[in-house]
PDB file of C-alpha atoms in Angstrom:
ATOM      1  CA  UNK A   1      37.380  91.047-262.457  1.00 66.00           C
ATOM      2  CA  UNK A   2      35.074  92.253-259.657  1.00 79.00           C
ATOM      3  CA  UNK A   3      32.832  93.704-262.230  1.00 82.00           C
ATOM      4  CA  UNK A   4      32.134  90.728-263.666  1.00 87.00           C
ATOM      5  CA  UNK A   5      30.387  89.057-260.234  1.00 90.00           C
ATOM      6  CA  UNK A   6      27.771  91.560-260.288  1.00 93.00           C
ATOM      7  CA  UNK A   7      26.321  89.838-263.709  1.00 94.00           C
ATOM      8  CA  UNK A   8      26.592  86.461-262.053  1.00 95.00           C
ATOM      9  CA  UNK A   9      23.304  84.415-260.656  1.00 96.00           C
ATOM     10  CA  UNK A  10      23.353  82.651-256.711  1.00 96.00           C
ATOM     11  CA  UNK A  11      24.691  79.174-257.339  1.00 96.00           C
ATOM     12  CA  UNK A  12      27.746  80.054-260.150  1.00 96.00           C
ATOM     13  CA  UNK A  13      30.667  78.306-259.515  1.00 96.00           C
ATOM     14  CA  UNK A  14      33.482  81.416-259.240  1.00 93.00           C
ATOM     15  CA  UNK A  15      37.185  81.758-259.704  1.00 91.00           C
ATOM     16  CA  UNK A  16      38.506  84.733-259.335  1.00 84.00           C
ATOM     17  CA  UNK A  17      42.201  85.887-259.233  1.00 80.00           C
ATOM     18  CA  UNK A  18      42.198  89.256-257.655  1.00 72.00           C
ATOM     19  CA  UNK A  19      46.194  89.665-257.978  1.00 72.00           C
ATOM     20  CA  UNK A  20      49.292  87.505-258.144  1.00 77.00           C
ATOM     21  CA  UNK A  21      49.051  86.416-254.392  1.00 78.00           C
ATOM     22  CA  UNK A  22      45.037  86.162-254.230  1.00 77.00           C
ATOM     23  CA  UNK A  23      42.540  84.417-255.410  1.00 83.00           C
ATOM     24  CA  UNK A  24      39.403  82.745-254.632  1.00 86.00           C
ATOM     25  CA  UNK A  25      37.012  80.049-255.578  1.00 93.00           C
ATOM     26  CA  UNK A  26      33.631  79.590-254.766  1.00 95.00           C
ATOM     27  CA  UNK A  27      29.839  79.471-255.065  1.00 96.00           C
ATOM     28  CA  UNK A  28      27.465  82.665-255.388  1.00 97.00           C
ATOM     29  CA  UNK A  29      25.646  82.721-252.656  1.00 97.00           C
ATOM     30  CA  UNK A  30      22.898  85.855-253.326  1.00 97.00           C
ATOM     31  CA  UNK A  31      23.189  88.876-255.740  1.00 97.00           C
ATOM     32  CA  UNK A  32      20.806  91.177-254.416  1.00 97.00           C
ATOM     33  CA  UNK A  33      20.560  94.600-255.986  1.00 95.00           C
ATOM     34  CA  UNK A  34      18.946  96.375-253.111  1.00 90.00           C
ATOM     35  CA  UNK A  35      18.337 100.126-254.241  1.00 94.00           C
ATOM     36  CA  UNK A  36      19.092 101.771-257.809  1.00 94.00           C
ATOM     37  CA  UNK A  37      22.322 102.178-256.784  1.00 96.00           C
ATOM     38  CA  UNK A  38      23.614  99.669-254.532  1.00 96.00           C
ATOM     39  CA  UNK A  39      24.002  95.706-255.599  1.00 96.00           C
ATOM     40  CA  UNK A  40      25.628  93.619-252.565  1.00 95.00           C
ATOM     41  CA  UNK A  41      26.769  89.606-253.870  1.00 96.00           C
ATOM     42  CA  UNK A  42      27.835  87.182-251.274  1.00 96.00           C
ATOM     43  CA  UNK A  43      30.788  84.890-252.069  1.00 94.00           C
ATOM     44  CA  UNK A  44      31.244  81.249-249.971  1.00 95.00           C
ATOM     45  CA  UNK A  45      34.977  80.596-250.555  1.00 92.00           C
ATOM     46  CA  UNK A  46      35.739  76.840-250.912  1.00 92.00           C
ATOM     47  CA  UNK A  47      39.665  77.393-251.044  1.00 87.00           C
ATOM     48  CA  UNK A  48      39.313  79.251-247.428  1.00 83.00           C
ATOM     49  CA  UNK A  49      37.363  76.855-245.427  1.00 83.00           C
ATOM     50  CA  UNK A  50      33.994  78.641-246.217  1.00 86.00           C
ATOM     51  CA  UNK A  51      34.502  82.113-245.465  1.00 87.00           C
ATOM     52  CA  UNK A  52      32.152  84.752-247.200  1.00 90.00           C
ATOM     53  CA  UNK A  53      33.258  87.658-249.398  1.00 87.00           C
ATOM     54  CA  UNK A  54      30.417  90.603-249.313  1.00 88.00           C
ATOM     55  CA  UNK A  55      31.248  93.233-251.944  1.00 87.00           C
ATOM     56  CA  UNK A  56      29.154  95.383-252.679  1.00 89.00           C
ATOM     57  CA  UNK A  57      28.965  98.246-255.595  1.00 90.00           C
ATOM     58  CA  UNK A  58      27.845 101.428-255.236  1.00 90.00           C
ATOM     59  CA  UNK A  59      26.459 104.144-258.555  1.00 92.00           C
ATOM     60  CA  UNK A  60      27.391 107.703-257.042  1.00 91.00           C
ATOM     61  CA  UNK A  61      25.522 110.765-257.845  1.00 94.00           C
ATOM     62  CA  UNK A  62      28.177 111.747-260.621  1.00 93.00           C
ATOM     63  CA  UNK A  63      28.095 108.123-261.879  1.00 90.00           C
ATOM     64  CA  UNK A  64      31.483 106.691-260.498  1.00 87.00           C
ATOM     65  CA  UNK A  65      31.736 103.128-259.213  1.00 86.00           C
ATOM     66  CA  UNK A  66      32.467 102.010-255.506  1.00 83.00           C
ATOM     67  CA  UNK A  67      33.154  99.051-254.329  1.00 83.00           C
ATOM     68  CA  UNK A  68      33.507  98.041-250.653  1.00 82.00           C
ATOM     69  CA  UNK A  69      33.787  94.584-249.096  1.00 81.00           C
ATOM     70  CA  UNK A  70      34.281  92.217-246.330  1.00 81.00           C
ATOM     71  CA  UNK A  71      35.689  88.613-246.061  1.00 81.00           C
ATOM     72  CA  UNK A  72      34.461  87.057-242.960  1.00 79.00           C
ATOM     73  CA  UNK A  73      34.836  83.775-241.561  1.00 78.00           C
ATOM     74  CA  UNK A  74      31.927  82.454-239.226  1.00 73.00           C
ATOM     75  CA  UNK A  75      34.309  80.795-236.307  1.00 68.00           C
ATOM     76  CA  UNK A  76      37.590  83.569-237.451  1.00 63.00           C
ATOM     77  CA  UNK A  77      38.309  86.215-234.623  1.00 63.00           C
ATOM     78  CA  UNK A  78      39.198  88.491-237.625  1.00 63.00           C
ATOM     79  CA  UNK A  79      38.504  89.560-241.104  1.00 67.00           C
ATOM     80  CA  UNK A  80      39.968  91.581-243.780  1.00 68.00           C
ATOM     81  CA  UNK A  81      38.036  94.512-245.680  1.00 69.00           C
ATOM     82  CA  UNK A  82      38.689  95.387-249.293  1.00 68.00           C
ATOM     83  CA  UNK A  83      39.813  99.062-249.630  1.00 66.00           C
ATOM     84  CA  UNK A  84      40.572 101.539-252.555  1.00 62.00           C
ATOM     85  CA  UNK A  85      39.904 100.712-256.391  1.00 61.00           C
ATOM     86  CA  UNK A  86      39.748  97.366-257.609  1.00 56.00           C
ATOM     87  CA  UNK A  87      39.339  98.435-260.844  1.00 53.00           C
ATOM     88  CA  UNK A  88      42.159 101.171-261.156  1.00 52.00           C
ATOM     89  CA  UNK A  89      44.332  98.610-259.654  1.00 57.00           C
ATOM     90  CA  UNK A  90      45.103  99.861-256.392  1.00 60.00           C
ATOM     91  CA  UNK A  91      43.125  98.103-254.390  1.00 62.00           C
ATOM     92  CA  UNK A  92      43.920  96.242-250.648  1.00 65.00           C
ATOM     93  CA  UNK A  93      42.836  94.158-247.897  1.00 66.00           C
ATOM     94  CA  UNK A  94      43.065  95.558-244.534  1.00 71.00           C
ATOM     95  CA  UNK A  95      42.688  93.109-241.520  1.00 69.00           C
ATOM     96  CA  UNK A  96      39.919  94.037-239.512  1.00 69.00           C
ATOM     97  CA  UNK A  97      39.002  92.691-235.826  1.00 70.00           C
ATOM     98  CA  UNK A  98      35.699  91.117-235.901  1.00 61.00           C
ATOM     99  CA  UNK A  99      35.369  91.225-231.986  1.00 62.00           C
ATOM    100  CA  UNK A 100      35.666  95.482-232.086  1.00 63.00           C
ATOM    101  CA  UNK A 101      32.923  95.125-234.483  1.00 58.00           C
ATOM    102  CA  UNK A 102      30.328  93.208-233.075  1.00 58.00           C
ATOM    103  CA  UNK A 103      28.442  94.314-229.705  1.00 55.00           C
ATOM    104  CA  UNK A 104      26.537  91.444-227.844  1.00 57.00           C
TER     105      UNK A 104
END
């Protein structure tokens, strides 16, 4: 599923079901692969008023995959990060407090 974004060019509609209780749809925003290694895409979610998913996927050393990511909403207090592997199934979102994470 995730895999799959990283092929995908800015403006593709998406629709993504990540499990039984989550899914999103949306519009590719960017698809940047920024080193080698590291490719970041950026997600606007139509089905949650316009929040952005940022996952990004990482080539280690030994050749394994990671992927990290954030969903953040522009006037949210809060976010939720994507932890663990998508791929092997055992992934999760973790709810993360934007305030603690931004200094002004």
């Amino acid at each position: 599923v995730i895999e799959g974004l990283f092929n995908m060019n800015a403006g593709s509609a998406i629709n993504v079901k990540f499990s039984q209780n989550f899914h999103l749809t949306g519009m590719i925003k960017s698809n940047d692969k920024v080193y080698a290694n590291l490719q970041t895409v950026v997600i606007e979610c139509t089905n949650y008023n316009k929040v952005k998913l940022f996952i990004s996927k990482r080539i280690n050393d030994d050749k394994s995959i990671k992927y990290v990511g954030r969903i953040i909403g522009r006037t949210a207090e809060d976010g939720f990060e994507i932890k663990g592997e998508p791929l092997a199934g055992n992934s999760s979102l973790t709810k993360i407090n934007l305030k603690e994470m931004i200094v002004e």
